[in-house]
Amino acid sequence: MATDIEIARAAKLEPILKIAEKINIPAEAIEPYGTKIGKVDLGFLAEAQERAKSRPKSKLVLVTAINPTAAGEGKTTTSVGLADALRHIGKKSVVALREPSLGPCFGMKGGAAGGGHAQVVPMEAINLHFTGDFHAISAAHNLLAAMIDNHIYWGNEPAIDSRRVALRRVVDMNDRALRQIVVSLGGVANGYPRENGFDITVASEVMAIFCLARNLADLQERLGKIIVAYGPDKKPVTAEDLKAAGAMTVLLKDALMPNLVQTLEGTPAFIHGGPFANIAHGCNSVIATTAGLALSDYTVTEAGFGADLGAEKFLDIKCRKAGLAPSAAVIVATLRALKAQGGVAKADLGKENHGAVKAGLANLGRHVANVRKFGLPVVVAINHFGGDHESELDIIAKTSRDEFGAEAILCKHWAEGGKGAAKLAEKVVELAESGKANFHVLYPDELSLTEKMRKIAQEIYGAKDISIEPAAKKQIADIEALGFGHLPVCVAKTQYSFSTDPTKLGAPSDHIVGVREVRLSAGAGFVVMITGEIMTMPGLPKVPAAVNIKLDDKGQIEGLF
């Protein structure tokens, strides 16, 4: 079988204007980036959303997954395959995904554009600089950071307490050496030395705001609300106080237009924004999702990592903020990943092991139950691998049906494209049009921040309770005193387990979720609860993916998958 990148290169792509025609976007509303990538005019999208109010409501389908393992689950691949499959059965569909970050591309995860015959293309461009959105977000964030120190240097009119600067700088790369630094060294001309640090760009509040903003005006208003520091009296200092929001919006003006590309089968794909799910809210932009809903009958979108992180945040944060209501949810798993959840080493995943499959199904079962707590009908997609054992696949199907009450459908989109996921598409249409969806968030706004965190830990993670360190308790009290207690909670947690211990696989219960730090994202409109050993600036693994990425003799990229 050809590799992902070989399949992508062999594909005959349609011009982006032809892709736009499929969802009634006129040529004048497309700003081309070459011939295969385009940005869509925000004014046109606003008009399209108004027109969409007079026709039958488009269906939003959420694709999520079990907790990720080294065996692979294929959530993006399944999202792409499902969007292609919906067109295969006669539905007008689009797929809306996040943009990949350079950090994981060169770190451990590799590319994020799907795989096999279910990819978004041009794959190499999407995985690398694409249209420069992340660079613009980094620049806007770091402009704000520079303006903080500049104000301190030039008399400090906003009365910033340099010991209480809340904003760190960002870079779109995994670089542990930058987690904690000292800035302004080198003498009087360079300012006043203080501790600072870097987060990865996808953890930036600017990224979160970018993905939750409805338009440029909303973007600028949200940017202005970012709390960058506190004064000696602990009064918040905002980006608007520094008069930075206007310039930041200028830097983000073009980036806010959603990117339009295509799948290998020519299905329109919006790829826009990309906050991580383990340290941010893990969803593509509201603008891209609502564009899909305005221009198609079915919009397939994904939430990052497992349903305990990505789906919970998609539903409790993005849908709450944007007024979205999914019609159905798909939970992706592979036979190999379920065996890994059952305790099997990666080298032994190809061996038949019924006991491990049954043990690993506990992870899937909890995710199915959790998604149903939001009032959504669920179908399980088993992403097929060559070498899967029929007897083990039968166990998944039977257990899903008899114990979880959800149909598990074997999908072969990786090898066969859209037709390989046609049965999944038919089931998704059945669920979405059944009227069974009764979407609701997990907790009300008026619950305290501590109780919101406890609700997530107990209802979604299966925890016995939460434990909040004294410093974090003080941070919560301060945030609530400032009037932000009504905001939803965004949990920063390991993606590998329901607990905060990445080694606890399956469906651990009765554990304690410890909160060690709390950060207010006033512009984005949520409060980040940091648990366990999670870092907002990841590091590279011992052997990063970057060591295998290079150009061949023909100038083509090797090692990016």
Coordinates of C-alpha atoms in Angstrom, one line a residue:
M1 CA 0.0 0.0 0.0
A2 CA 1.3 3.5 -0.8
T3 CA 2.1 5.8 2.0
D4 CA -0.2 8.7 2.9
I5 CA 2.1 11.3 1.3
E6 CA 2.4 9.1 -1.9
I7 CA -1.4 8.8 -2.1
A8 CA -1.8 12.6 -1.6
R9 CA 0.8 13.4 -4.3
A10 CA -0.8 11.0 -6.8
A11 CA -4.3 12.7 -6.4
K12 CA -5.6 14.9 -9.1
L13 CA -6.8 18.0 -7.2
E14 CA -9.6 20.2 -8.5
P15 CA -9.1 24.0 -8.7
I16 CA -10.2 25.7 -5.5
L17 CA -12.8 27.8 -7.4
K18 CA -14.4 24.5 -8.5
I19 CA -14.5 23.3 -4.9
A20 CA -16.1 26.6 -3.9
E21 CA -18.8 26.2 -6.5
K22 CA -19.9 22.9 -4.9
I23 CA -21.1 24.9 -1.9
N24 CA -22.3 27.9 -3.8
I25 CA -19.3 30.2 -3.0
P26 CA -18.8 32.6 -5.9
A27 CA -15.3 33.2 -7.3
E28 CA -15.3 36.8 -6.0
A29 CA -15.7 35.5 -2.4
I30 CA -12.5 33.5 -2.7
E31 CA -9.0 34.9 -2.0
P32 CA -6.8 32.2 -3.7
Y33 CA -3.5 31.1 -2.1
G34 CA -2.2 29.4 -5.3
T35 CA -4.7 27.2 -7.2
K36 CA -5.6 24.7 -4.5
I37 CA -6.2 26.8 -1.3
G38 CA -8.5 29.7 -0.8
K39 CA -9.7 32.0 2.0
V40 CA -13.4 32.8 2.1
D41 CA -14.6 36.4 2.4
L42 CA -16.2 37.1 5.8
G43 CA -18.8 39.4 4.3
F44 CA -20.1 36.7 2.0
L45 CA -20.3 34.2 4.9
A46 CA -22.3 36.6 7.0
E47 CA -24.8 36.9 4.1
A48 CA -24.8 33.1 3.6
Q49 CA -25.7 32.6 7.3
E50 CA -28.6 35.0 7.0
R51 CA -29.9 33.1 3.9
A52 CA -29.5 29.8 5.6
K53 CA -32.1 30.8 8.2
S54 CA -34.9 30.4 5.6
R55 CA -34.1 26.8 4.7
P56 CA -34.1 23.5 6.6
K57 CA -31.5 23.5 9.4
S58 CA -28.2 21.9 8.5
K59 CA -27.0 19.0 10.6
L60 CA -23.8 19.2 12.7
V61 CA -22.1 15.9 13.3
L62 CA -19.3 15.7 16.0
V63 CA -16.6 13.1 15.5
T64 CA -14.7 12.2 18.7
A65 CA -12.8 9.2 19.9
I66 CA -11.5 6.9 22.7
N67 CA -8.4 8.0 24.6
P68 CA -5.5 8.1 22.2
T69 CA -2.8 5.4 22.2
A70 CA 0.4 4.7 20.3
A71 CA -1.6 2.3 18.2
G72 CA -3.6 5.1 16.6
E73 CA -7.3 5.8 16.4
G74 CA -7.8 7.9 13.2
K75 CA -10.2 10.5 14.2
T76 CA -9.3 13.0 11.5
T77 CA -9.2 10.2 8.9
T78 CA -12.7 9.1 10.0
S79 CA -14.0 12.7 9.9
V80 CA -12.7 13.1 6.3
G81 CA -14.0 9.6 5.3
L82 CA -17.5 10.4 6.8
A83 CA -17.7 13.7 4.9
D84 CA -16.8 11.9 1.7
A85 CA -19.2 9.1 2.5
L86 CA -22.1 11.5 3.0
R87 CA -21.5 12.8 -0.5
H88 CA -21.3 9.3 -1.7
I89 CA -24.8 8.6 -0.5
G90 CA -26.1 11.8 -2.0
K91 CA -25.8 14.4 0.9
K92 CA -24.3 17.8 0.5
S93 CA -21.5 17.8 3.1
V94 CA -18.4 19.6 4.2
V95 CA -15.8 18.8 6.8
A96 CA -14.5 21.4 9.3
L97 CA -11.1 20.6 11.0
R98 CA -8.3 22.2 13.0
E99 CA -5.1 23.4 11.4
P100 CA -2.1 21.3 12.5
S101 CA 0.5 22.9 14.8
L102 CA 4.2 22.7 13.8
G103 CA 5.0 21.6 17.3
P104 CA 3.5 18.1 17.0
C105 CA 4.4 17.9 13.3
F106 CA 8.1 18.0 14.2
G107 CA 7.6 16.4 17.6
M108 CA 5.9 13.1 18.2
K109 CA 2.5 13.1 16.6
G110 CA 3.4 13.9 13.0
G111 CA 1.0 15.4 10.5
A112 CA -2.8 15.9 11.0
A113 CA -4.5 15.8 7.6
G114 CA -6.1 12.3 7.7
G115 CA -4.6 9.3 6.1
G116 CA -4.8 6.8 3.3
H117 CA -7.6 7.6 0.9
A118 CA -9.3 9.8 3.5
Q119 CA -7.2 12.9 3.5
V120 CA -7.4 16.7 3.1
V121 CA -5.1 18.1 0.5
P122 CA -2.7 19.6 -0.3
M123 CA -1.3 17.7 2.6
E124 CA 2.2 19.1 2.9
A125 CA 1.0 22.7 2.8
I126 CA -1.7 22.1 5.4
N127 CA 0.8 20.5 7.8
L128 CA 3.4 23.2 7.4
H129 CA 2.9 27.0 7.0
F130 CA -0.5 26.7 5.2
T131 CA -1.9 30.2 4.9
G132 CA 0.2 31.6 7.8
D133 CA -2.7 31.8 10.3
F134 CA -0.6 30.5 13.2
H135 CA 2.2 32.9 12.4
A136 CA -0.3 35.7 12.5
I137 CA -1.7 34.5 15.8
S138 CA 1.8 34.2 17.3
A139 CA 2.6 37.8 16.0
A140 CA -0.5 39.2 17.5
H141 CA 0.1 37.6 20.9
N142 CA 3.8 38.6 21.0
L143 CA 2.9 42.2 20.0
L144 CA 0.8 42.3 23.1
A145 CA 3.6 40.8 25.2
A146 CA 6.0 43.4 23.8
M147 CA 3.6 46.2 24.6
I148 CA 3.5 45.1 28.3
D149 CA 7.2 45.4 28.8
N150 CA 7.3 48.6 26.7
H151 CA 4.8 50.2 29.0
I152 CA 6.8 49.2 32.0
Y153 CA 9.9 50.7 30.4
W154 CA 8.3 54.0 29.5
G155 CA 6.9 55.1 32.8
N156 CA 4.3 52.3 33.4
E157 CA 1.2 54.5 33.0
P158 CA -1.2 51.5 33.3
A159 CA 0.4 50.7 36.7
I160 CA 1.5 47.2 35.9
D161 CA 3.0 45.3 38.8
S162 CA 5.9 43.5 37.0
R163 CA 5.6 40.7 39.5
R164 CA 2.0 40.0 38.4
V165 CA 2.3 39.9 34.6
A166 CA -0.1 37.1 33.5
L167 CA 0.7 36.9 29.8
R168 CA 3.6 34.7 28.6
R169 CA 5.0 34.8 25.1
V170 CA 4.3 32.1 22.5
V171 CA 6.0 30.1 19.7
D172 CA 4.5 27.4 17.5
M173 CA 7.1 24.8 18.4
N174 CA 7.8 22.3 21.2
D175 CA 10.6 23.9 23.1
R176 CA 11.0 23.0 26.8
A177 CA 13.9 25.4 27.3
L178 CA 11.6 28.3 26.9
R179 CA 9.1 27.2 29.6
Q180 CA 10.6 29.5 32.2
I181 CA 12.9 32.4 31.3
V182 CA 14.1 35.8 32.4
V183 CA 13.5 38.8 30.1
S184 CA 15.1 42.2 29.8
L185 CA 18.6 41.2 30.8
G186 CA 21.6 43.3 29.6
G187 CA 21.3 46.6 31.4
V188 CA 19.1 49.7 31.7
A189 CA 18.4 50.0 28.0
N190 CA 16.7 46.7 27.8
G191 CA 14.1 47.3 30.5
Y192 CA 13.4 45.8 33.9
P193 CA 14.4 42.1 34.3
R194 CA 11.6 39.8 35.3
E195 CA 10.6 36.2 35.1
N196 CA 8.5 35.2 32.0
G197 CA 8.1 32.1 29.8
F198 CA 6.7 30.7 26.6
D199 CA 3.6 28.7 25.8
I200 CA 3.1 26.9 22.5
T201 CA 0.9 29.1 20.2
V202 CA -2.0 26.6 20.3
A203 CA -2.2 27.3 24.0
S204 CA -2.4 31.1 23.5
E205 CA -5.6 32.9 24.6
V206 CA -5.3 34.7 21.3
M207 CA -5.8 31.3 19.6
A208 CA -8.8 30.5 21.7
I209 CA -10.3 33.9 21.0
F210 CA -9.6 33.5 17.3
C211 CA -11.5 30.2 17.3
L212 CA -14.5 31.5 19.3
A213 CA -14.9 34.9 17.6
R214 CA -17.9 35.3 15.3
N215 CA -16.5 38.2 13.2
L216 CA -13.8 40.9 13.2
A217 CA -15.7 43.2 15.6
D218 CA -16.2 40.3 18.1
L219 CA -12.6 39.4 17.7
Q220 CA -11.4 42.9 18.6
E221 CA -13.7 43.1 21.6
R222 CA -12.5 39.8 22.9
L223 CA -8.9 40.6 22.4
G224 CA -9.4 43.8 24.4
K225 CA -10.6 41.8 27.3
I226 CA -7.4 39.7 27.7
I227 CA -6.1 40.3 31.2
V228 CA -2.3 40.8 30.7
A229 CA -1.3 41.7 34.2
Y230 CA -2.4 43.1 37.6
G231 CA -1.6 46.3 39.3
P232 CA -0.2 46.7 42.9
D233 CA -3.9 46.8 44.0
K234 CA -4.5 43.6 42.1
K235 CA -6.7 45.4 39.6
P236 CA -6.7 43.7 36.2
V237 CA -4.8 45.4 33.3
T238 CA -6.3 44.5 30.0
A239 CA -5.1 44.6 26.4
E240 CA -7.6 47.4 25.8
D241 CA -5.9 49.3 28.6
L242 CA -2.7 49.1 26.6
K243 CA -4.5 50.1 23.4
A244 CA -3.3 46.9 21.8
A245 CA -6.5 45.3 20.6
G246 CA -6.8 47.3 17.4
A247 CA -3.3 46.5 16.1
M248 CA -3.7 42.8 17.1
T249 CA -6.9 42.7 15.1
V250 CA -5.1 44.2 12.1
L251 CA -2.6 41.4 12.3
L252 CA -5.4 38.8 12.4
K253 CA -7.7 40.4 9.8
D254 CA -6.8 38.1 6.9
A255 CA -6.2 35.0 9.1
L256 CA -9.8 35.2 10.4
M257 CA -11.1 34.3 6.9
P258 CA -11.6 30.5 7.0
N259 CA -9.4 28.3 4.7
L260 CA -11.1 26.3 2.1
V261 CA -9.4 23.1 0.7
Q262 CA -10.6 19.7 -0.4
T263 CA -10.5 16.0 0.4
L264 CA -9.0 13.5 -2.0
E265 CA -12.6 13.0 -3.3
G266 CA -13.2 16.7 -3.8
T267 CA -15.4 17.3 -0.7
P268 CA -15.1 20.9 0.5
A269 CA -13.0 21.2 3.7
F270 CA -12.7 24.2 6.0
I271 CA -9.5 24.0 8.0
H272 CA -9.2 26.9 10.4
G273 CA -7.7 27.5 13.8
G274 CA -6.2 24.9 16.1
P275 CA -6.1 25.0 19.9
F276 CA -4.8 21.9 21.5
A277 CA -7.4 19.8 23.4
N278 CA -5.2 18.9 26.4
I279 CA -4.2 22.4 27.2
A280 CA -6.9 24.5 25.4
H281 CA -10.4 23.8 24.0
G282 CA -9.4 21.7 21.0
C283 CA -11.9 22.8 18.3
N284 CA -11.6 24.5 14.9
S285 CA -13.0 28.0 14.6
V286 CA -16.7 28.9 15.1
I287 CA -16.5 30.8 11.8
A288 CA -15.5 27.7 9.9
T289 CA -18.1 25.5 11.6
T290 CA -20.9 28.0 11.0
A291 CA -19.7 28.5 7.4
G292 CA -20.1 24.8 6.9
L293 CA -23.6 24.8 8.4
A294 CA -24.6 27.8 6.2
L295 CA -23.4 26.2 3.0
S296 CA -24.2 22.5 3.3
D297 CA -26.7 20.0 4.6
Y298 CA -24.2 18.1 6.8
T299 CA -21.1 19.6 8.5
V300 CA -18.7 17.0 10.0
T301 CA -16.4 18.4 12.6
E302 CA -14.0 16.8 15.1
A303 CA -12.9 17.6 18.6
G304 CA -9.3 16.9 19.7
F305 CA -8.1 13.8 21.5
G306 CA -10.6 11.6 23.4
A307 CA -14.2 12.5 24.2
D308 CA -13.2 13.3 27.8
L309 CA -11.2 16.3 26.6
G310 CA -12.2 17.3 23.1
A311 CA -15.9 16.4 23.0
E312 CA -16.5 17.8 26.5
K313 CA -14.9 21.1 25.6
F314 CA -16.6 21.3 22.2
L315 CA -19.9 20.8 23.9
D316 CA -19.5 22.7 27.1
I317 CA -17.4 25.6 25.7
K318 CA -17.8 26.0 21.9
C319 CA -21.4 25.0 21.6
R320 CA -22.4 27.0 24.7
K321 CA -20.6 30.1 23.4
A322 CA -21.7 29.8 19.7
G323 CA -25.2 28.5 20.2
L324 CA -24.4 25.3 18.3
A325 CA -26.4 22.1 18.7
P326 CA -25.0 18.8 17.2
S327 CA -27.5 16.3 15.8
A328 CA -25.3 13.2 16.3
A329 CA -21.9 12.1 17.5
V330 CA -19.4 9.5 16.2
I331 CA -16.9 7.9 18.6
V332 CA -13.9 6.5 16.7
A333 CA -11.9 3.5 17.9
T334 CA -9.6 0.9 16.4
L335 CA -9.2 -2.8 17.4
R336 CA -5.5 -2.1 18.0
A337 CA -6.2 0.9 20.2
L338 CA -8.8 -1.1 22.3
K339 CA -6.3 -3.8 22.9
A340 CA -3.8 -1.2 23.9
Q341 CA -6.4 0.2 26.4
G342 CA -6.6 -3.4 27.6
G343 CA -2.9 -3.5 28.5
V344 CA -1.3 -5.0 25.4
A345 CA 2.1 -3.8 24.4
K346 CA 2.4 -2.2 21.0
A347 CA 4.5 -5.1 19.6
D348 CA 1.8 -7.6 20.4
L349 CA -1.2 -5.7 19.1
G350 CA -1.4 -7.8 16.0
K351 CA -2.0 -11.0 18.0
E352 CA -5.5 -12.3 18.7
N353 CA -6.4 -11.5 22.3
H354 CA -10.1 -11.5 23.2
G355 CA -9.5 -10.7 26.8
A356 CA -7.6 -7.5 26.0
V357 CA -10.4 -6.4 23.6
K358 CA -13.0 -6.9 26.3
A359 CA -10.8 -5.1 28.9
G360 CA -10.2 -2.2 26.5
L361 CA -13.9 -1.8 25.7
A362 CA -14.4 -0.3 29.1
N363 CA -12.8 2.8 27.7
L364 CA -15.1 3.0 24.8
G365 CA -18.1 2.3 27.0
R366 CA -17.4 5.2 29.2
H367 CA -17.0 7.6 26.3
V368 CA -20.3 6.4 24.8
A369 CA -22.1 7.0 28.1
N370 CA -20.4 10.4 28.6
V371 CA -21.4 11.7 25.2
R372 CA -25.0 10.6 25.8
K373 CA -25.0 12.8 29.0
F374 CA -25.1 15.8 26.6
G375 CA -28.3 14.4 24.9
L376 CA -26.7 13.2 21.7
P377 CA -27.3 10.0 19.8
V378 CA -24.1 8.0 19.3
V379 CA -22.7 5.6 16.8
V380 CA -19.3 3.9 17.1
A381 CA -16.9 3.9 14.1
I382 CA -14.3 1.1 14.1
N383 CA -11.5 2.4 11.9
H384 CA -10.3 -0.8 10.1
F385 CA -6.7 -1.9 9.9
G386 CA -5.4 -4.6 7.7
G387 CA -4.9 -7.7 9.8
D388 CA -7.8 -7.1 12.2
H389 CA -9.2 -10.4 13.4
E390 CA -12.9 -11.0 12.6
S391 CA -13.6 -12.7 16.0
E392 CA -12.3 -9.6 17.8
L393 CA -14.3 -7.3 15.6
D394 CA -17.4 -9.4 16.5
I395 CA -16.7 -8.8 20.2
I396 CA -16.7 -5.0 19.7
A397 CA -19.9 -5.1 17.7
K398 CA -21.7 -7.4 20.2
T399 CA -20.5 -5.5 23.3
S400 CA -21.4 -2.1 21.7
R401 CA -24.9 -3.3 20.8
D402 CA -25.7 -5.3 23.9
E403 CA -23.9 -3.3 26.7
F404 CA -23.5 0.2 25.4
G405 CA -26.7 0.4 23.2
A406 CA -24.7 1.8 20.3
E407 CA -24.2 0.3 16.9
A408 CA -20.5 -0.3 16.0
I409 CA -19.8 0.0 12.3
L410 CA -16.7 -1.2 10.6
C411 CA -15.3 1.5 8.4
K412 CA -12.7 1.1 5.6
H413 CA -12.3 4.7 4.4
W414 CA -8.5 4.5 4.8
A415 CA -8.3 1.9 2.1
E416 CA -11.4 2.7 0.1
G417 CA -12.2 6.3 0.6
G418 CA -15.8 7.5 1.0
K419 CA -17.5 4.3 -0.2
G420 CA -15.7 2.5 2.6
A421 CA -17.6 4.5 5.2
A422 CA -21.0 4.5 3.4
K423 CA -22.7 2.4 6.2
L424 CA -21.4 4.9 8.8
A425 CA -22.8 7.8 6.7
E426 CA -26.2 6.1 6.5
K427 CA -26.3 5.5 10.2
V428 CA -25.3 9.1 10.9
V429 CA -28.1 10.4 8.7
E430 CA -30.5 8.1 10.4
L431 CA -29.5 9.4 13.8
A432 CA -29.3 13.0 12.8
E433 CA -32.8 13.0 11.2
S434 CA -34.4 10.9 13.9
G435 CA -35.0 13.9 16.1
K436 CA -33.5 12.1 19.1
A437 CA -30.9 14.7 19.7
N438 CA -31.7 16.8 22.8
F439 CA -28.4 18.7 23.3
H440 CA -27.7 20.3 26.6
V441 CA -24.5 21.3 28.4
L442 CA -23.1 19.4 31.4
Y443 CA -23.5 22.2 33.9
P444 CA -25.2 25.6 34.2
D445 CA -23.3 28.9 34.2
E446 CA -24.3 29.8 37.7
L447 CA -22.5 26.8 39.3
S448 CA -19.2 27.9 41.0
L449 CA -15.9 27.2 39.3
T450 CA -15.0 24.6 41.9
E451 CA -18.3 22.8 41.4
K452 CA -18.0 23.0 37.6
M453 CA -14.6 21.3 37.9
R454 CA -16.0 18.7 40.3
K455 CA -18.9 18.0 37.9
I456 CA -16.5 17.4 35.0
A457 CA -14.2 15.2 37.1
Q458 CA -16.9 13.0 38.5
E459 CA -19.3 12.8 35.5
I460 CA -16.7 12.6 32.7
Y461 CA -13.5 11.3 34.2
G462 CA -15.1 8.9 36.7
A463 CA -13.2 10.5 39.6
K464 CA -14.1 10.3 43.2
D465 CA -13.5 14.0 43.8
I466 CA -11.1 16.8 43.1
S467 CA -8.2 18.3 45.1
I468 CA -7.3 21.9 44.7
E469 CA -4.0 23.2 45.9
P470 CA -4.0 26.2 48.1
A471 CA -2.5 28.5 45.5
A472 CA -5.2 27.4 43.0
K473 CA -7.9 28.0 45.6
K474 CA -6.7 31.5 45.9
Q475 CA -6.7 31.9 42.1
I476 CA -10.3 30.7 41.9
A477 CA -11.4 33.1 44.7
D478 CA -9.7 36.0 42.9
I479 CA -11.3 35.1 39.6
E480 CA -14.8 34.8 41.1
A481 CA -14.3 38.1 43.0
L482 CA -13.6 39.8 39.6
G483 CA -17.0 38.6 38.4
F484 CA -15.9 35.7 36.1
G485 CA -17.3 32.8 38.1
H486 CA -20.0 32.3 35.5
L487 CA -17.5 31.2 32.8
P488 CA -17.2 27.6 31.7
V489 CA -14.1 25.5 32.8
C490 CA -11.5 24.3 30.3
V491 CA -9.5 21.5 31.9
A492 CA -5.8 21.1 31.0
K493 CA -5.2 17.3 31.4
T494 CA -3.3 14.4 29.9
Q495 CA -5.1 13.0 26.8
Y496 CA -4.0 9.4 27.5
S497 CA -6.2 8.6 30.5
F498 CA -9.5 9.6 32.2
S499 CA -7.3 10.3 35.2
T500 CA -4.4 12.7 35.4
D501 CA -2.0 9.8 35.3
P502 CA -1.2 8.9 31.6
T503 CA -0.4 5.3 32.6
K504 CA -3.8 4.5 33.9
L505 CA -5.6 3.1 30.8
G506 CA -9.1 1.7 30.3
A507 CA -11.7 3.3 32.5
P508 CA -10.1 4.2 35.9
S509 CA -12.5 5.2 38.6
D510 CA -12.5 6.8 42.1
H511 CA -9.3 8.6 41.5
I512 CA -8.7 12.2 42.7
V513 CA -8.2 14.9 40.1
G514 CA -5.7 17.5 41.4
V515 CA -5.8 21.1 40.3
R516 CA -2.5 22.9 40.7
E517 CA -3.0 26.2 38.8
V518 CA -6.0 28.2 37.5
R519 CA -5.7 30.8 34.7
L520 CA -8.4 33.2 33.6
S521 CA -9.0 33.6 29.8
A522 CA -11.4 36.6 30.0
G523 CA -11.3 37.3 26.3
A524 CA -11.9 33.7 25.3
G525 CA -14.5 33.4 28.0
F526 CA -13.4 30.4 30.0
V527 CA -11.2 29.5 33.0
V528 CA -8.4 27.0 32.6
M529 CA -7.9 24.4 35.3
I530 CA -4.4 22.9 35.0
T531 CA -4.1 19.4 36.4
G532 CA -1.3 16.8 36.9
E533 CA 1.9 17.3 35.0
I534 CA 0.4 18.9 31.9
M535 CA 2.5 21.6 30.4
T536 CA 1.4 24.5 28.2
M537 CA 4.7 24.3 26.5
P538 CA 5.4 20.7 25.4
G539 CA 8.9 19.3 24.8
L540 CA 10.3 17.3 22.0
P541 CA 10.6 13.5 22.5
K542 CA 14.0 11.8 22.6
V543 CA 13.8 11.1 18.8
P544 CA 11.5 13.9 17.4
A545 CA 9.7 13.4 14.0
A546 CA 11.9 16.3 12.7
V547 CA 14.9 14.0 12.4
N548 CA 13.2 12.0 9.6
I549 CA 11.8 15.0 7.7
K550 CA 13.9 16.2 4.7
L551 CA 13.9 17.0 1.0
D552 CA 14.7 14.2 -1.5
D553 CA 16.7 14.7 -4.7
K554 CA 13.6 16.0 -6.5
G555 CA 12.9 18.6 -3.8
Q556 CA 10.0 16.7 -2.4
I557 CA 9.3 16.4 1.3
E558 CA 10.1 13.0 3.0
G559 CA 9.1 11.9 6.5
L560 CA 6.0 14.1 6.8
F561 CA 3.0 11.9 7.1

